Tab-separated table of C-alpha atoms in Angstrom:
chain	number	residue	atom	x	y	z
G	140	MET	CA	95.456	58.703	205.419
G	141	LYS	CA	93.146	60.684	207.691
G	142	ILE	CA	90.744	58.718	209.857
G	143	GLU	CA	88.338	61.548	210.615
G	144	GLY	CA	85.543	61.377	208.063
G	145	SER	CA	86.772	58.110	206.571
G	146	ILE	CA	84.613	55.097	205.716
G	147	ALA	CA	86.339	52.011	207.119
G	148	LEU	CA	85.894	48.254	206.987
G	149	VAL	CA	87.567	46.015	209.573
G	150	THR	CA	87.747	42.272	208.944
G	151	GLY	CA	87.414	40.184	212.088
G	152	GLY	CA	85.765	43.223	213.637
G	153	ASN	CA	83.758	41.378	216.266
G	154	ARG	CA	86.489	40.506	218.783
G	155	GLY	CA	90.110	40.853	219.790
G	156	ILE	CA	92.237	43.409	217.991
G	157	GLY	CA	89.532	43.852	215.362
G	158	ARG	CA	86.994	45.033	217.909
G	159	HIS	CA	89.507	47.582	219.197
G	160	PHE	CA	90.069	48.809	215.647
G	161	VAL	CA	86.337	49.314	215.194
G	162	GLN	CA	85.988	51.187	218.478
G	163	GLN	CA	89.023	53.396	218.028
G	164	LEU	CA	88.178	54.260	214.423
G	165	LEU	CA	84.799	55.489	215.601
G	166	ASP	CA	86.403	57.337	218.519
G	167	ARG	CA	88.757	59.079	216.072
G	168	GLY	CA	85.910	60.351	213.954
G	169	ALA	CA	85.421	57.814	211.190
G	170	ALA	CA	82.105	58.609	209.528
G	171	LYS	CA	81.210	54.941	209.159
G	172	VAL	CA	82.809	51.663	210.232
G	173	TYR	CA	81.761	48.312	208.805
G	174	ALA	CA	82.606	45.575	211.336
G	175	ALA	CA	82.934	42.447	209.217
G	176	ALA	CA	82.713	38.979	210.724
G	177	ARG	CA	81.601	35.477	209.860
G	178	ARG	CA	78.964	35.933	212.562
G	179	PRO	CA	77.887	39.563	212.249
G	180	GLU	CA	75.375	39.146	215.057
G	181	THR	CA	78.328	39.064	217.482
G	182	VAL	CA	79.377	42.648	216.627
G	183	ASP	CA	78.614	44.708	219.738
G	184	VAL	CA	80.352	48.077	219.256
G	185	PRO	CA	77.719	50.854	219.315
G	186	GLY	CA	77.652	52.713	216.025
G	187	ALA	CA	79.391	49.989	214.021
G	188	ILE	CA	77.678	48.467	210.982
G	189	PRO	CA	77.777	44.642	211.144
G	190	LEU	CA	78.693	42.999	207.850
G	191	ALA	CA	78.703	39.266	207.106
G	192	LEU	CA	82.053	38.230	205.650
G	193	ASP	CA	84.249	35.169	205.283
G	194	ILE	CA	87.465	36.435	203.694
G	195	THR	CA	88.261	32.962	202.326
G	196	ASP	CA	85.041	32.993	200.245
G	197	PRO	CA	85.425	35.105	197.065
G	198	ASP	CA	81.653	35.389	196.671
G	199	ALA	CA	81.319	36.737	200.222
G	200	VAL	CA	84.113	39.237	199.561
G	201	ALA	CA	82.374	40.407	196.386
G	202	ALA	CA	79.112	40.803	198.306
G	203	ALA	CA	80.905	42.870	200.949
G	204	ALA	CA	82.343	45.143	198.264
G	205	ALA	CA	78.850	45.652	196.867
G	206	ALA	CA	77.599	46.514	200.360
G	207	ALA	CA	80.388	49.033	201.010
G	208	PRO	CA	80.796	51.082	197.800
G	209	ASP	CA	81.798	54.156	199.824
G	210	LEU	CA	84.885	52.583	201.425
G	211	THR	CA	88.051	54.658	201.897
G	212	LEU	CA	89.953	52.535	204.458
G	213	LEU	CA	90.358	48.758	204.506
G	214	VAL	CA	91.737	47.133	207.671
G	215	ASN	CA	92.773	43.542	206.977
G	216	ASN	CA	92.760	42.205	210.518
G	217	ALA	CA	91.113	38.766	210.321
G	218	GLY	CA	93.485	35.864	210.757
G	219	THR	CA	93.865	32.409	212.220
G	220	THR	CA	96.415	30.098	213.785
G	221	THR	CA	96.167	26.331	214.111
G	222	GLY	CA	99.335	25.693	216.111
G	223	SER	CA	100.752	23.685	213.235
G	224	ASP	CA	104.359	23.048	212.322
G	225	LEU	CA	105.446	22.523	208.727
G	226	VAL	CA	106.958	19.032	208.709
G	227	THR	CA	104.636	17.227	211.116
G	228	GLY	CA	101.547	19.451	210.931
G	229	ASP	CA	98.369	18.540	209.117
G	230	LEU	CA	98.468	19.922	205.570
G	231	THR	CA	94.806	20.879	205.719
G	232	ALA	CA	95.513	23.064	208.748
G	233	ILE	CA	98.559	24.606	207.074
G	234	ARG	CA	96.500	25.415	203.982
G	235	GLN	CA	93.826	26.957	206.219
G	236	GLU	CA	96.412	29.356	207.642
G	237	ILE	CA	97.704	30.305	204.184
G	238	ASP	CA	94.151	30.744	202.891
G	239	THR	CA	93.125	32.965	205.810
G	240	ASN	CA	96.313	34.926	206.461
G	241	PHE	CA	97.543	35.410	202.885
G	242	TYR	CA	94.920	34.697	200.238
G	243	GLY	CA	92.094	36.208	202.293
G	244	PRO	CA	93.684	39.662	202.678
G	245	LEU	CA	94.919	39.533	199.087
G	246	THR	CA	91.405	38.785	197.848
G	247	MET	CA	90.096	41.703	199.896
G	248	ILE	CA	92.692	44.030	198.392
G	249	ARG	CA	92.099	42.863	194.815
G	250	THR	CA	88.352	43.258	195.244
G	251	PHE	CA	88.331	46.606	197.058
G	252	ALA	CA	91.190	48.335	195.202
G	253	PRO	CA	88.846	49.678	192.482
G	254	THR	CA	86.494	50.979	195.184
G	255	LEU	CA	89.340	52.799	196.914
G	256	ALA	CA	90.484	54.256	193.590
G	257	ARG	CA	87.009	55.587	192.810
G	258	ASN	CA	86.848	57.160	196.269
G	259	GLY	CA	90.126	59.045	195.995
G	260	GLY	CA	92.734	56.397	196.861
G	261	GLY	CA	92.255	55.945	200.595
G	262	GLY	CA	94.271	53.439	202.556
G	263	ILE	CA	94.845	49.798	203.414
G	264	LEU	CA	96.158	48.590	206.766
G	265	ASN	CA	97.368	44.982	206.924
G	266	VAL	CA	97.774	43.420	210.368
G	267	ASN	CA	100.827	41.178	210.112
G	268	SER	CA	103.148	39.795	212.793
G	269	ARG	CA	106.609	39.681	214.325
G	270	LEU	CA	106.549	36.095	213.052
G	271	SER	CA	106.730	37.510	209.539
G	272	TRP	CA	110.482	37.615	210.304
G	273	LEU	CA	111.182	34.578	212.475
G	274	SER	CA	110.014	31.040	213.088
G	275	TYR	CA	108.794	29.497	216.327
G	276	PRO	CA	108.057	25.830	217.153
G	277	GLY	CA	104.312	25.321	217.318
G	278	ALA	CA	103.645	28.296	215.070
G	279	ASN	CA	105.716	27.645	211.964
G	280	ALA	CA	102.744	27.425	209.598
G	281	TYR	CA	101.516	30.742	210.973
G	282	ALA	CA	104.979	32.244	210.550
G	283	ALA	CA	105.137	31.108	206.936
G	284	SER	CA	101.724	32.617	206.217
G	285	LYS	CA	102.730	35.919	207.818
G	286	ALA	CA	106.042	36.009	205.955
G	287	ALA	CA	104.010	35.726	202.769
G	288	ALA	CA	101.676	38.465	204.039
G	289	TRP	CA	104.680	40.754	204.649
G	290	SER	CA	105.866	40.276	201.071
G	291	MET	CA	102.335	40.723	199.747
G	292	THR	CA	101.941	43.971	201.697
G	293	ASN	CA	105.151	45.325	200.175
G	294	GLY	CA	104.074	44.245	196.700
G	295	VAL	CA	100.604	45.752	196.733
G	296	ARG	CA	102.040	48.976	198.154
G	297	LEU	CA	104.082	49.342	194.964
G	298	GLU	CA	101.202	48.315	192.716
G	299	LEU	CA	98.663	50.706	194.280
G	300	THR	CA	100.894	53.768	194.497
G	301	GLY	CA	99.649	54.947	191.113
G	302	GLN	CA	96.049	55.135	192.281
G	303	GLY	CA	97.003	57.027	195.448
G	304	THR	CA	96.266	54.232	197.923
G	305	GLN	CA	98.420	54.221	201.060
G	306	VAL	CA	99.372	50.702	202.214
G	307	THR	CA	100.545	50.303	205.813
G	308	GLY	CA	101.769	47.043	207.330
G	309	VAL	CA	101.371	46.625	211.092
G	310	TYR	CA	103.671	44.206	212.906
G	311	LEU	CA	103.152	43.051	216.480
G	312	SER	CA	104.338	40.470	218.949
G	313	SER	CA	102.061	38.272	221.074
G	314	THR	CA	98.948	40.195	222.068
G	315	ASP	CA	96.266	39.407	224.648
G	316	THR	CA	93.459	38.093	222.432
G	317	ASP	CA	91.492	34.851	222.091
G	318	MET	CA	93.962	33.689	219.431
G	319	MET	CA	96.796	33.772	221.994
G	320	ALA	CA	94.826	32.418	224.941
G	321	GLY	CA	96.728	29.132	224.972
G	322	TRP	CA	100.168	30.751	225.135
G	323	ASP	CA	101.561	31.462	228.620
G	324	ILE	CA	103.913	34.267	227.568
G	325	PRO	CA	104.031	38.052	227.987
G	326	LYS	CA	101.444	39.763	225.805
G	327	ASN	CA	100.708	43.231	224.486
G	328	ASP	CA	97.574	45.150	225.412
G	329	PRO	CA	95.462	45.024	222.217
G	330	ALA	CA	94.136	48.550	222.775
G	331	GLU	CA	97.694	49.902	222.859
G	332	VAL	CA	98.593	47.974	219.700
G	333	VAL	CA	95.668	49.503	217.838
G	334	THR	CA	96.483	53.005	219.062
G	335	VAL	CA	100.059	52.705	217.767
G	336	ALA	CA	98.818	51.205	214.494
G	337	LEU	CA	96.336	53.994	213.806
G	338	ASP	CA	98.859	56.667	214.784
G	339	GLY	CA	101.230	55.177	212.217
G	340	LEU	CA	98.521	55.009	209.591
G	341	GLU	CA	97.723	58.687	210.020
G	342	ALA	CA	101.445	59.533	209.936
G	343	GLY	CA	101.745	57.825	206.545
G	344	ALA	CA	104.141	55.114	207.755
G	345	PRO	CA	104.656	52.183	205.368
G	346	GLU	CA	105.391	49.928	208.366
G	347	VAL	CA	104.376	50.204	212.013
G	348	LEU	CA	106.281	48.160	214.606
G	349	THR	CA	104.082	48.223	217.679
G	350	ASP	CA	106.393	46.930	220.426
G	351	GLN	CA	110.048	46.486	221.369
G	352	GLU	CA	110.208	42.748	220.598
G	353	THR	CA	108.949	43.415	217.098
G	354	LYS	CA	111.448	46.221	216.562
G	355	GLU	CA	114.255	43.906	217.672
G	356	ALA	CA	113.089	41.122	215.338
G	357	LYS	CA	113.035	43.460	212.332
G	358	ALA	CA	116.452	44.882	213.214
G	359	ALA	CA	117.885	41.366	213.551
G	360	LEU	CA	117.218	40.664	209.869
G	361	ALA	CA	120.409	42.616	209.134
G	362	THR	CA	122.464	40.049	211.078
């Protein structure tokens, strides 16, 4: 997947890691970048095209697909965490995490896959997490949603191979964004995470592990 000349859409493109994706895609020569957000008026990257989108709303996803018929690269970045555990957490909050972190990206892929096929195959980049592979008190609902997103990423990679669509999963540990503001722990630089992710995308990697903690978590699955 080559970024130069591509037409990209980044969900959650108005802040955090998503904003860095938008900026770096443009810096790397993407011909057009749609920065999708629930509040498109908050998109502030020069050259980006704001696009209204709630990935949990199928009608909004369909409208986004109609607005971006030229897409060649989908970056599923939007996500949420509620700080919920599985046994004691509120079920509504747990469902919100599953809806946003699993069903939302899956709906985007199902809706945009025909567009990517028409435009030559292109690529999909799913932003997942080190917590796809481990659990953590205070984030167990998030971990469950990201474990499902890991499996989904592997599944759609197999299903979309025939149409020539590259599917890359990006896995990262805690990163310095608004989502992690309440956690007093070491954090990645989001700009560095995005640089590693896009390097991996262009190298054709099926998975990109952006930091040492994430590499150790994946390796520990064997034990």
